[in-house]
Short mmCIF file of C-alpha atoms in Angstrom, two decimals:
data_model
loop_
_atom_site.label_atom_id
_atom_site.label_comp_id
_atom_site.label_asym_id
_atom_site.label_seq_id
_atom_site.Cartn_x
_atom_site.Cartn_y
_atom_site.Cartn_z
CA MET B 1 0.00 0.00 0.00
CA ILE B 2 1.14 3.55 -0.75
CA GLU B 3 1.12 6.35 1.80
CA LEU B 4 1.27 9.74 0.11
CA LEU B 5 2.42 12.53 2.42
CA ASN B 6 1.87 16.29 2.62
CA VAL B 7 -1.02 16.90 0.25
CA ARG B 8 -2.34 20.43 0.56
CA MET B 9 -6.15 20.76 0.65
CA THR B 10 -7.90 24.14 0.66
CA LEU B 11 -10.84 24.81 2.96
CA ASP B 12 -13.20 24.79 0.00
CA GLU B 13 -12.03 21.57 -1.62
CA THR B 14 -13.86 18.27 -1.18
CA GLU B 15 -12.17 14.92 -0.71
CA GLU B 16 -13.26 13.95 -4.24
CA ILE B 17 -11.53 16.97 -5.76
CA VAL B 18 -8.32 16.26 -3.86
CA LYS B 19 -8.50 12.58 -4.78
CA GLN B 20 -8.61 13.38 -8.50
CA ARG B 21 -5.70 15.76 -8.03
CA VAL B 22 -3.72 12.97 -6.33
CA TYR B 23 -4.58 10.51 -9.13
CA LYS B 24 -3.32 12.98 -11.70
CA ARG B 25 -0.11 13.53 -9.73
CA LEU B 26 0.55 9.76 -9.54
CA ARG B 27 -0.72 9.15 -13.10
CA LEU B 28 -3.49 6.84 -11.90
CA LEU B 29 -6.95 6.12 -13.31
CA ASP B 30 -9.98 5.45 -11.14
CA SER B 31 -9.86 1.86 -12.35
CA ASP B 32 -6.29 1.45 -11.03
CA VAL B 33 -7.27 2.21 -7.41
CA VAL B 34 -8.66 -0.38 -5.03
CA PHE B 35 -8.64 1.71 -1.87
CA PHE B 36 -8.28 5.43 -1.07
CA GLN B 37 -8.50 6.80 2.47
CA TYR B 38 -7.18 9.59 4.66
CA ALA B 39 -4.11 8.63 6.67
CA LYS B 40 -3.84 12.01 8.38
CA LYS B 41 -5.63 15.34 8.22
CA SER B 42 -4.53 18.41 10.17
CA ILE B 43 -5.19 22.14 10.06
CA ASP B 44 -2.33 24.49 9.28
CA ALA B 45 -3.39 27.84 10.73
CA ARG B 46 0.01 29.45 11.17
CA ASP B 47 -0.84 32.04 8.54
CA LYS B 48 -4.29 33.44 9.35
CA ASN B 49 -4.59 34.64 5.75
CA ASP B 50 -3.91 31.19 4.32
CA ILE B 51 -5.41 28.40 6.43
CA TYR B 52 -5.52 24.95 4.83
CA PHE B 53 -5.52 21.22 5.58
CA ASN B 54 -2.36 19.15 5.35
CA CYS B 55 -3.25 15.56 4.40
CA ASN B 56 -1.70 12.13 4.00
CA PHE B 57 -3.52 9.39 2.10
CA PHE B 58 -3.45 5.59 2.01
CA ILE B 59 -3.76 4.30 -1.57
CA LYS B 60 -4.01 0.66 -2.62
CA ILE B 61 -3.62 0.00 -6.33
CA LYS B 62 -3.79 -2.99 -8.61
CA GLY B 63 -0.43 -4.35 -9.64
CA ASP B 64 3.09 -3.47 -8.56
CA GLU B 65 3.42 -0.54 -6.14
CA THR B 66 7.22 -0.57 -5.96
CA SER B 67 7.35 1.54 -9.11
CA PHE B 68 6.32 4.49 -6.93
CA LEU B 69 9.41 4.17 -4.73
CA GLY B 70 11.64 7.18 -5.05
CA LEU B 71 8.81 9.61 -5.76
CA PRO B 72 8.67 12.59 -3.39
CA ASN B 73 6.55 12.03 -0.26
CA VAL B 74 5.68 8.43 -1.14
CA LEU B 75 6.07 5.51 1.26
CA ILE B 76 5.28 1.82 0.78
CA ILE B 77 3.62 0.30 3.86
CA SER B 78 1.98 -2.98 4.85
CA ASP B 79 -1.63 -3.48 3.74
CA SER B 80 -2.51 -4.75 7.24
CA PHE B 81 -1.56 -1.44 8.83
CA VAL B 82 -4.92 0.12 7.99
CA SER B 83 -7.06 -2.39 9.90
CA GLU B 84 -4.72 -4.06 12.42
CA THR B 85 -6.30 -4.84 15.82
CA LEU B 86 -5.31 -6.65 19.01
CA PRO B 87 -4.26 -10.27 18.43
CA SER B 88 -6.54 -13.21 19.13
CA GLY B 89 -5.46 -16.58 20.45
CA SER B 90 -5.89 -19.21 23.12
CA VAL B 91 -3.62 -18.88 26.14
CA LYS B 92 -4.34 -21.25 29.03
CA MET B 93 -4.15 -19.43 32.37
CA PRO B 94 -6.14 -18.94 35.58
CA ARG B 95 -8.91 -16.36 35.22
CA PRO B 96 -7.36 -12.92 35.87
CA VAL B 97 -9.21 -10.09 37.62
CA ILE B 98 -9.12 -6.47 36.48
CA VAL B 99 -10.05 -3.75 38.98
CA GLY B 100 -11.52 -0.66 37.33
CA ALA B 101 -13.53 -0.23 34.13
CA GLY B 102 -11.84 2.91 32.85
CA PRO B 103 -9.75 2.94 29.65
CA ALA B 104 -6.90 0.90 31.18
CA GLY B 105 -9.23 -1.71 32.65
CA LEU B 106 -11.48 -2.04 29.61
CA PHE B 107 -8.62 -2.49 27.16
CA ALA B 108 -6.70 -4.78 29.51
CA ALA B 109 -9.85 -6.91 29.70
CA LEU B 110 -10.30 -6.81 25.92
CA THR B 111 -6.66 -7.83 25.36
CA LEU B 112 -7.02 -10.79 27.72
CA ALA B 113 -10.45 -11.78 26.42
CA LYS B 114 -9.21 -11.87 22.82
CA MET B 115 -6.50 -14.27 23.95
CA GLY B 116 -9.04 -16.60 25.57
CA ALA B 117 -8.21 -15.71 29.20
CA LYS B 118 -11.88 -15.05 30.19
CA PRO B 119 -11.08 -12.13 32.52
CA LEU B 120 -13.29 -10.88 35.36
CA LEU B 121 -13.62 -7.09 35.27
CA ILE B 122 -14.94 -5.45 38.45
CA GLU B 123 -15.98 -1.81 38.82
CA ARG B 124 -17.03 -0.04 42.02
CA GLY B 125 -19.38 2.24 40.09
CA SER B 126 -22.45 1.53 38.02
CA ALA B 127 -23.00 0.51 34.43
CA VAL B 128 -23.21 3.53 32.19
CA ASP B 129 -27.04 3.74 32.02
CA LYS B 130 -27.40 3.68 35.83
CA ARG B 131 -24.42 6.00 36.14
CA GLU B 132 -26.19 8.51 33.92
CA LEU B 133 -29.16 8.54 36.32
CA ASP B 134 -26.89 9.03 39.35
CA ILE B 135 -25.13 11.96 37.68
CA ALA B 136 -28.45 13.50 36.63
CA ASN B 137 -29.65 13.28 40.23
CA PHE B 138 -26.45 15.00 41.39
CA TYR B 139 -26.87 17.80 38.86
CA LYS B 140 -30.56 18.30 39.57
CA ASN B 141 -30.74 17.75 43.32
CA GLY B 142 -27.16 18.04 44.57
CA ILE B 143 -27.21 14.44 45.87
CA LEU B 144 -23.81 12.82 45.34
CA ASN B 145 -23.39 9.06 45.08
CA PRO B 146 -19.73 8.54 46.16
CA ASP B 147 -19.44 5.33 44.13
CA SER B 148 -21.30 6.36 40.95
CA ASN B 149 -20.51 9.82 39.64
CA ILE B 150 -18.36 11.70 37.12
CA GLN B 151 -15.23 9.93 38.44
CA PHE B 152 -16.50 6.39 39.14
CA GLY B 153 -18.46 4.05 36.91
CA GLU B 154 -18.28 2.28 33.57
CA GLY B 155 -15.77 4.02 31.32
CA GLY B 156 -14.04 5.86 34.16
CA ALA B 157 -13.62 9.63 34.45
CA GLY B 158 -12.79 9.93 30.74
CA THR B 159 -16.38 9.06 29.79
CA TYR B 160 -17.37 12.58 30.86
CA SER B 161 -14.72 14.61 29.10
CA ASP B 162 -13.89 15.85 25.63
CA GLY B 163 -12.74 12.31 24.88
CA LYS B 164 -9.35 13.35 23.53
CA LEU B 165 -7.28 10.55 22.02
CA MET B 166 -3.91 12.29 21.74
CA SER B 167 -1.03 10.49 23.40
CA GLY B 168 2.32 12.01 22.47
CA LYS B 169 3.35 8.50 21.44
CA ASN B 170 3.71 7.24 17.90
CA THR B 171 3.58 3.49 18.33
CA ASP B 172 1.81 0.61 16.63
CA LEU B 173 -0.37 0.31 19.74
CA VAL B 174 -1.81 3.79 19.16
CA HIS B 175 -2.85 2.78 15.66
CA ILE B 176 -4.25 -0.56 16.90
CA LEU B 177 -6.18 1.22 19.64
CA MET B 178 -7.86 3.56 17.15
CA ASN B 179 -8.95 0.59 15.05
CA GLU B 180 -10.37 -1.11 18.15
CA PHE B 181 -12.31 2.04 19.02
CA VAL B 182 -13.78 2.24 15.51
CA GLU B 183 -14.84 -1.42 15.73
CA VAL B 184 -16.99 -0.60 18.78
CA GLY B 185 -18.65 2.47 17.32
CA ALA B 186 -16.18 5.35 17.31
CA PRO B 187 -16.27 7.71 14.30
CA ALA B 188 -13.84 6.56 11.59
CA GLU B 189 -12.22 9.99 11.47
CA ILE B 190 -10.36 9.34 14.75
CA LYS B 191 -7.99 7.17 12.69
CA TYR B 192 -6.68 10.12 10.70
CA THR B 193 -7.48 13.46 12.36
CA ALA B 194 -4.45 15.08 13.95
CA LYS B 195 -6.29 15.76 17.21
CA PRO B 196 -8.89 12.98 17.47
CA HIS B 197 -11.62 13.09 20.07
CA LEU B 198 -14.74 11.08 20.84
CA GLY B 199 -16.99 13.36 22.89
CA THR B 200 -19.08 12.26 25.84
CA ASP B 201 -22.10 11.37 23.68
CA ASN B 202 -20.04 8.84 21.71
CA LEU B 203 -18.22 7.50 24.77
CA LEU B 204 -21.49 6.59 26.47
CA HIS B 205 -22.24 3.94 23.86
CA ILE B 206 -18.62 3.04 23.06
CA VAL B 207 -17.89 1.86 26.62
CA LYS B 208 -21.09 -0.19 26.60
CA ASN B 209 -20.08 -1.80 23.30
CA LEU B 210 -16.63 -2.57 24.71
CA ARG B 211 -18.24 -4.30 27.68
CA GLU B 212 -20.48 -6.37 25.42
CA LYS B 213 -17.49 -7.36 23.27
CA ILE B 214 -15.52 -8.50 26.34
CA ILE B 215 -18.47 -10.59 27.50
CA ALA B 216 -18.96 -12.10 24.03
CA LEU B 217 -15.32 -13.19 24.13
CA GLY B 218 -15.83 -15.04 27.42
CA GLY B 219 -15.13 -12.27 29.91
CA LYS B 220 -17.33 -11.31 32.84
CA VAL B 221 -18.14 -7.82 34.11
CA ARG B 222 -19.46 -6.96 37.58
CA PHE B 223 -20.54 -3.45 38.55
CA GLU B 224 -21.09 -1.96 42.02
CA THR B 225 -18.32 -4.30 43.16
CA LYS B 226 -15.62 -2.60 45.20
CA PHE B 227 -12.09 -3.94 45.66
CA VAL B 228 -11.38 -3.71 49.41
CA GLY B 229 -8.49 -6.08 50.09
CA PHE B 230 -6.28 -8.98 49.06
CA THR B 231 -4.22 -11.82 50.51
CA ALA B 232 -0.70 -12.50 49.31
CA PRO B 233 1.19 -14.86 51.62
CA GLY B 234 4.89 -14.59 50.93
CA GLY B 235 4.17 -11.83 48.41
CA LYS B 236 2.28 -14.16 46.06
CA LEU B 237 -1.30 -13.14 45.29
CA GLN B 238 -3.84 -15.67 46.48
CA SER B 239 -7.19 -13.87 46.55
CA ILE B 240 -8.92 -10.51 46.54
CA THR B 241 -11.80 -9.26 48.68
CA VAL B 242 -14.70 -7.28 47.26
CA GLU B 243 -17.87 -5.66 48.56
CA HIS B 244 -21.13 -5.90 46.62
CA LEU B 245 -24.50 -4.67 47.90
CA GLY B 246 -23.22 -4.59 51.46
CA LYS B 247 -21.81 -8.12 51.40
CA THR B 248 -18.15 -9.12 51.47
CA GLU B 249 -16.86 -11.81 49.10
CA THR B 250 -13.49 -13.47 48.59
CA ILE B 251 -12.43 -14.26 45.02
CA ALA B 252 -9.54 -16.67 44.53
CA CYS B 253 -7.13 -15.40 41.88
CA GLU B 254 -3.45 -15.53 41.01
CA ASN B 255 -3.32 -12.31 39.02
CA VAL B 256 -5.01 -8.94 39.39
CA LEU B 257 -4.54 -5.83 37.24
CA LEU B 258 -5.08 -2.68 39.28
CA ALA B 259 -6.47 -0.32 36.64
CA LEU B 260 -7.42 2.30 39.23
CA GLY B 261 -8.65 5.80 38.55
CA HIS B 262 -6.82 8.77 40.06
CA SER B 263 -9.75 9.37 42.42
CA ALA B 264 -9.64 5.93 44.10
CA ARG B 265 -8.35 7.40 47.35
CA ASP B 266 -9.79 4.81 49.71
CA THR B 267 -8.19 2.09 47.56
CA PHE B 268 -4.81 3.82 47.76
CA GLU B 269 -5.18 3.94 51.54
CA MET B 270 -5.93 0.21 51.64
CA LEU B 271 -2.98 -0.61 49.38
CA TYR B 272 -0.68 1.47 51.59
CA GLU B 273 -1.85 -0.50 54.64
CA LYS B 274 -1.17 -3.71 52.69
CA LYS B 275 2.44 -2.60 52.21
CA LEU B 276 2.41 -1.97 48.47
CA THR B 277 5.27 0.37 47.63
CA ILE B 278 3.72 3.78 46.89
CA GLU B 279 5.61 6.91 45.91
CA GLN B 280 4.66 10.54 45.91
CA LYS B 281 4.16 11.86 42.40
CA PRO B 282 3.91 15.43 41.07
CA PHE B 283 0.50 16.59 39.90
CA SER B 284 -1.06 19.94 39.01
CA MET B 285 -3.72 22.18 40.49
CA GLY B 286 -5.60 25.24 39.37
CA VAL B 287 -8.86 26.39 37.82
CA ARG B 288 -11.00 26.11 34.70
CA ILE B 289 -11.23 29.12 32.41
CA GLU B 290 -14.27 29.67 30.19
CA HIS B 291 -14.58 31.83 27.07
CA PHE B 292 -17.10 32.17 24.27
CA GLN B 293 -16.17 29.69 21.53
CA GLU B 294 -16.67 32.31 18.82
CA ASP B 295 -13.96 34.45 20.42
CA VAL B 296 -11.58 31.47 20.42
CA ASN B 297 -12.39 30.82 16.76
CA LYS B 298 -11.68 34.44 15.83
CA THR B 299 -8.32 34.38 17.60
CA GLN B 300 -7.23 31.09 16.05
CA TYR B 301 -8.74 31.34 12.56
CA GLY B 302 -8.88 35.08 11.87
CA LYS B 303 -11.11 35.93 8.90
CA TYR B 304 -11.92 32.23 8.44
CA PHE B 305 -13.47 31.92 11.92
CA ALA B 306 -16.93 31.06 10.55
CA HIS B 307 -15.83 28.84 7.66
CA PRO B 308 -17.97 25.66 7.63
CA ALA B 309 -14.94 23.43 6.95
CA LEU B 310 -13.38 24.44 10.26
CA LYS B 311 -14.59 22.96 13.52
CA ALA B 312 -14.46 24.62 16.93
CA ALA B 313 -10.92 25.89 17.51
CA ASP B 314 -8.75 24.85 20.41
CA TYR B 315 -5.60 26.26 21.98
CA LYS B 316 -2.61 25.15 24.04
CA LEU B 317 -0.60 27.60 26.12
CA ALA B 318 2.28 27.27 28.55
CA VAL B 319 4.71 29.52 30.37
CA HIS B 320 7.72 28.90 32.59
CA LEU B 321 7.75 31.59 35.26
CA PRO B 322 10.85 33.18 36.85
CA SER B 323 9.82 31.45 40.08
CA GLY B 324 10.49 28.12 38.40
CA ARG B 325 6.81 27.21 38.29
CA GLY B 326 5.24 25.93 35.11
CA VAL B 327 1.71 27.04 34.25
CA TYR B 328 -0.14 25.51 31.32
CA THR B 329 -3.55 24.89 29.80
CA PHE B 330 -4.79 21.31 29.91
CA CYS B 331 -7.70 19.29 28.57
CA MET B 332 -9.09 22.16 26.53
CA CYS B 333 -12.75 21.50 25.64
CA PRO B 334 -13.87 23.37 22.50
CA GLY B 335 -17.63 23.89 22.33
CA GLY B 336 -18.02 22.30 25.75
CA SER B 337 -19.12 22.77 29.34
CA VAL B 338 -17.49 23.13 32.72
CA ILE B 339 -18.80 20.30 34.89
CA SER B 340 -18.82 19.52 38.60
CA SER B 341 -16.90 16.30 39.10
CA SER B 342 -17.01 15.61 42.82
CA SER B 343 -16.57 12.07 44.08
CA GLU B 344 -16.24 12.68 47.83
CA LEU B 345 -18.87 14.11 50.14
CA GLY B 346 -18.10 17.71 51.05
CA GLY B 347 -15.62 18.40 48.26
CA VAL B 348 -15.84 20.41 45.02
CA VAL B 349 -14.01 19.38 41.84
CA THR B 350 -14.35 20.95 38.38
CA ASN B 351 -13.55 19.50 34.98
CA GLY B 352 -14.60 20.00 31.38
CA MET B 353 -16.48 17.97 28.78
CA SER B 354 -17.66 18.27 25.18
CA LYS B 355 -19.94 16.37 22.89
CA PHE B 356 -18.51 15.09 19.62
CA ALA B 357 -20.01 18.00 17.66
CA ARG B 358 -18.45 20.52 20.05
CA ASP B 359 -21.41 22.74 19.38
CA SER B 360 -21.79 24.60 22.69
CA LYS B 361 -21.21 28.34 22.45
CA PHE B 362 -18.66 28.06 25.25
CA ALA B 363 -15.06 26.83 25.39
CA ASN B 364 -13.15 25.90 28.53
CA SER B 365 -9.75 24.66 29.63
CA ALA B 366 -7.91 23.90 32.81
CA ILE B 367 -5.14 26.32 33.76
CA LEU B 368 -2.81 24.37 35.99
CA VAL B 369 0.26 25.00 38.11
CA ASN B 370 2.82 22.27 38.73
CA VAL B 371 2.69 20.89 42.26
CA ASP B 372 5.82 18.99 43.30
CA PRO B 373 6.30 16.72 46.30
CA VAL B 374 8.26 19.51 48.02
CA ASP B 375 4.92 21.40 48.12
CA PHE B 376 3.12 18.53 49.85
CA PRO B 377 2.28 18.90 53.55
CA SER B 378 4.46 15.91 54.52
CA THR B 379 6.65 13.11 53.16
CA HIS B 380 3.87 10.53 53.58
CA PRO B 381 3.28 8.69 50.26
CA LEU B 382 -0.38 9.82 50.26
CA ALA B 383 0.32 13.45 51.17
CA GLY B 384 -0.44 14.71 47.65
CA MET B 385 -3.84 13.04 47.82
CA GLU B 386 -4.54 14.76 51.13
CA MET B 387 -3.47 18.08 49.63
CA GLN B 388 -6.01 17.67 46.84
CA ARG B 389 -8.71 16.81 49.37
CA THR B 390 -7.90 19.85 51.52
CA TYR B 391 -8.55 22.34 48.73
CA GLU B 392 -11.61 20.54 47.42
CA ARG B 393 -13.09 20.87 50.91
CA LYS B 394 -12.07 24.52 51.16
CA THR B 395 -14.01 25.18 47.96
CA TYR B 396 -17.06 23.41 49.39
CA GLU B 397 -16.80 25.57 52.51
CA VAL B 398 -16.81 28.72 50.37
CA SER B 399 -19.78 27.78 48.15
CA LYS B 400 -21.52 25.76 50.89
CA SER B 401 -22.51 23.27 48.19
CA TYR B 402 -21.08 21.36 45.23
CA ALA B 403 -21.26 24.55 43.15
CA ALA B 404 -18.01 25.84 41.71
CA VAL B 405 -16.57 29.08 43.05
CA VAL B 406 -16.47 31.48 40.09
CA GLN B 407 -14.66 34.76 39.49
CA THR B 408 -14.05 36.87 36.42
CA VAL B 409 -10.45 36.89 35.24
CA ARG B 410 -10.26 40.66 35.62
CA ASP B 411 -11.53 40.54 39.20
CA PHE B 412 -9.02 37.79 39.97
CA LEU B 413 -6.16 39.84 38.57
CA SER B 414 -7.38 42.93 40.45
CA ASP B 415 -7.80 40.89 43.66
CA VAL B 416 -11.44 41.83 44.21
CA PRO B 417 -14.33 39.39 44.70
CA THR B 418 -16.85 38.81 41.94
CA LYS B 419 -20.28 39.56 43.39
CA LYS B 420 -22.46 39.07 40.34
CA LEU B 421 -21.86 37.57 36.91
CA ILE B 422 -22.67 39.59 33.83
CA ARG B 423 -23.43 36.59 31.62
CA GLU B 424 -24.72 33.04 31.60
CA THR B 425 -22.40 30.08 32.02
CA ALA B 426 -22.35 26.45 30.92
CA ASN B 427 -21.86 24.95 34.40
CA GLN B 428 -24.43 22.26 35.11
CA VAL B 429 -24.56 22.13 38.93
CA GLY B 430 -24.27 25.74 39.91
CA ILE B 431 -21.88 28.59 40.56
CA PHE B 432 -21.00 30.72 43.53
CA PRO B 433 -19.46 34.11 42.65
CA ASP B 434 -16.63 34.94 45.06
CA GLU B 435 -12.82 34.68 45.06
CA VAL B 436 -11.04 31.62 43.68
CA LYS B 437 -7.98 32.45 45.79
CA LYS B 438 -9.89 31.11 48.80
CA CYS B 439 -9.80 27.66 47.16
CA LEU B 440 -6.10 27.40 46.25
CA PRO B 441 -2.63 27.44 47.81
CA ASP B 442 -0.94 30.85 47.77
CA PHE B 443 1.77 29.69 45.36
CA VAL B 444 -0.88 28.55 42.86
CA VAL B 445 -2.72 31.89 43.11
CA LYS B 446 0.50 33.85 42.55
CA SER B 447 1.52 31.64 39.63
CA LEU B 448 -1.88 32.06 37.95
CA ARG B 449 -1.71 35.84 38.36
CA ASP B 450 1.75 35.87 36.83
CA ALA B 451 0.83 33.56 33.96
CA LEU B 452 -2.48 35.00 32.77
CA PRO B 453 -0.97 38.26 31.38
CA GLU B 454 1.67 36.14 29.59
CA PHE B 455 -1.08 34.06 27.99
CA GLU B 456 -2.78 37.27 26.86
CA LYS B 457 0.35 38.16 24.87
CA HIS B 458 -0.07 35.00 22.80
CA PHE B 459 -3.87 34.80 22.79
CA LYS B 460 -5.63 38.12 22.41
CA GLY B 461 -8.75 38.21 24.58
CA PHE B 462 -7.65 35.45 26.95
CA THR B 463 -8.15 37.79 29.93
CA ASP B 464 -11.20 39.53 28.46
CA LYS B 465 -13.89 40.80 30.83
CA ALA B 466 -16.19 37.93 29.82
CA ALA B 467 -13.64 35.23 30.74
CA LEU B 468 -14.50 33.29 33.90
CA LEU B 469 -12.45 31.18 36.30
CA TYR B 470 -13.96 28.15 38.07
CA ALA B 471 -12.43 26.61 41.20
CA VAL B 472 -11.15 24.14 41.93
CA GLU B 473 -9.40 21.76 39.47
CA THR B 474 -7.32 19.18 41.34
CA ARG B 475 -7.69 15.88 39.48
CA SER B 476 -5.42 16.48 36.50
CA SER B 477 -3.38 13.36 37.29
CA SER B 478 -2.68 10.90 40.07
CA PRO B 479 -0.68 12.23 43.05
CA VAL B 480 0.72 8.73 43.70
CA ARG B 481 2.58 6.00 41.86
CA LEU B 482 2.21 2.32 42.67
CA VAL B 483 5.78 1.23 42.05
CA ARG B 484 6.21 -1.67 39.64
CA GLY B 485 9.21 -3.55 38.27
CA ASP B 486 10.37 -4.25 34.75
CA ASP B 487 7.87 -7.13 34.60
CA LEU B 488 5.12 -4.57 35.44
CA GLN B 489 4.30 -6.34 38.70
CA ALA B 490 4.14 -4.38 41.96
CA VAL B 491 7.51 -4.37 43.67
CA GLY B 492 7.62 -7.16 46.24
CA PHE B 493 4.49 -8.91 44.96
CA SER B 494 3.80 -11.60 42.39
CA GLY B 495 0.53 -11.38 40.49
CA ILE B 496 -0.32 -7.70 41.12
CA TYR B 497 -0.06 -5.45 38.05
CA PRO B 498 -0.63 -1.71 38.66
CA CYS B 499 -1.55 0.12 35.46
CA GLY B 500 -3.33 3.16 34.12
CA GLU B 501 -3.74 6.71 35.30
CA GLY B 502 -4.54 6.10 38.96
CA SER B 503 -1.48 3.91 39.38
CA GLY B 504 0.64 6.78 38.11
CA TYR B 505 1.67 5.47 34.69
CA SER B 506 -0.46 7.37 32.20
CA GLY B 507 -2.60 10.42 31.63
CA GLY B 508 -5.70 10.50 29.44
CA ILE B 509 -7.71 7.93 27.53
CA THR B 510 -5.11 6.81 24.98
CA THR B 511 -2.09 6.40 27.24
CA SER B 512 -4.24 4.74 29.90
CA ALA B 513 -5.68 2.27 27.42
CA ILE B 514 -2.20 1.50 26.07
CA ASP B 515 -0.84 0.99 29.58
CA GLY B 516 -3.70 -1.42 30.26
CA ILE B 517 -2.92 -3.32 27.07
CA THR B 518 0.78 -3.41 27.95
CA ALA B 519 0.10 -4.73 31.46
CA ALA B 520 -2.20 -7.40 30.03
CA GLN B 521 0.49 -8.41 27.55
CA ALA B 522 3.02 -8.68 30.39
CA LEU B 523 0.63 -11.01 32.22
CA LEU B 524 0.04 -13.11 29.10
CA ALA B 525 3.79 -13.49 28.66
CA LYS B 526 3.91 -15.48 31.91
CA TYR B 527 1.70 -18.18 30.42
CA ARG B 528 2.78 -18.36 26.79
#
């Protein structure tokens, strides 16, 4: 198969027009071509007067393709690359258990199920349909279910997000993962767009389809089943203990994959008591900022801001301050909403989400400040977790509810409270106008005040009077790492495989899913 690189496509051209241009360039007839598909499509908006798409294409032709070798921007690749998925097989092994049905857990379970291992996947939260009802009750009535919410439940925290699939890695597993997503209902464009995303509306049915596929392959899935302990005499896993509907149950198993979310604080506490080696890990803390999406589009696309070929614009900003602190935007949600993401009683957490269409009139992003272990209140391995909890509770004390504390950017920079908002917002639980500095450590407040004017230099309107800050954002990544060896097993234990975001080895849907796959492959290697 041919991969043709760096094909320029104007905003007004269709795929058919570009295809005929490519055929002419390669001296091909329609009858010569068996297959034609995007390999990559990205926006080049560096010149606001000349925005275009840069495209790569996969092309399969009849006959010998080696004659195209040596042509500019032409590669010859394997035909299987386009549709490659996780391998199938039949490995004989004791039934493994996976704890957590987020991206790491789901794809670890899928990897094992496709190899005939018949995994048991347990999740403390609810199946996605029940989870939806629990979240709706929280948004409408302020009643939080600590085990079924934005953080916990089928699909993990990423189900209620923008569903970004960027990873920073360029490996075969990334490509395989995208194909697996498409097989369970993801839009085909995630395989070639430069910044693929799924959106919450797609994720709600994708995670359900993944579950059904795992079950069809011989796996088993149990919801509302909480991992509360394990036995490992001599460091060798023998069983795990779970709670389901108020009853405790022991499950014999030789291998467990701990695909924990970064909010599984009670589980981290239990693992610490069980002598798993846990390290402090840096994380980040800050606020969400919200703008009107049209203003973001105008800044990023200039005169083309309303062009129908262009989707909602995003941005990515970062600054390294003289203090040594890094401040950066994270998980930007074009055309999305700020959401309340609490998982503990008496604590406020904010995050962002978008639907696939990204058609809200608002845009939001986290603005985060690096928090290093030296900033933690103690050297205890769980001190970062306690730091997060402290400021989530401070925010609850300010708003006296699960509502986010909100302040205009200009009031924040002027150090005056916001008493009344001048516009509507997209927050779904509620807002409490006040001062976000009451919800954050002093060094985070100072860093944000230093960084915002720097962002304005690169993004006109970033500190506009209509821009709002929401406190508090604390769950950007796990504040702990469950230490594992080269064989991916927990140090000092046989049969325990920490993986995913909560265990401190990934961040986001793609890297978490890949880490789950990698951990599953390490387990399979023991029995091959």
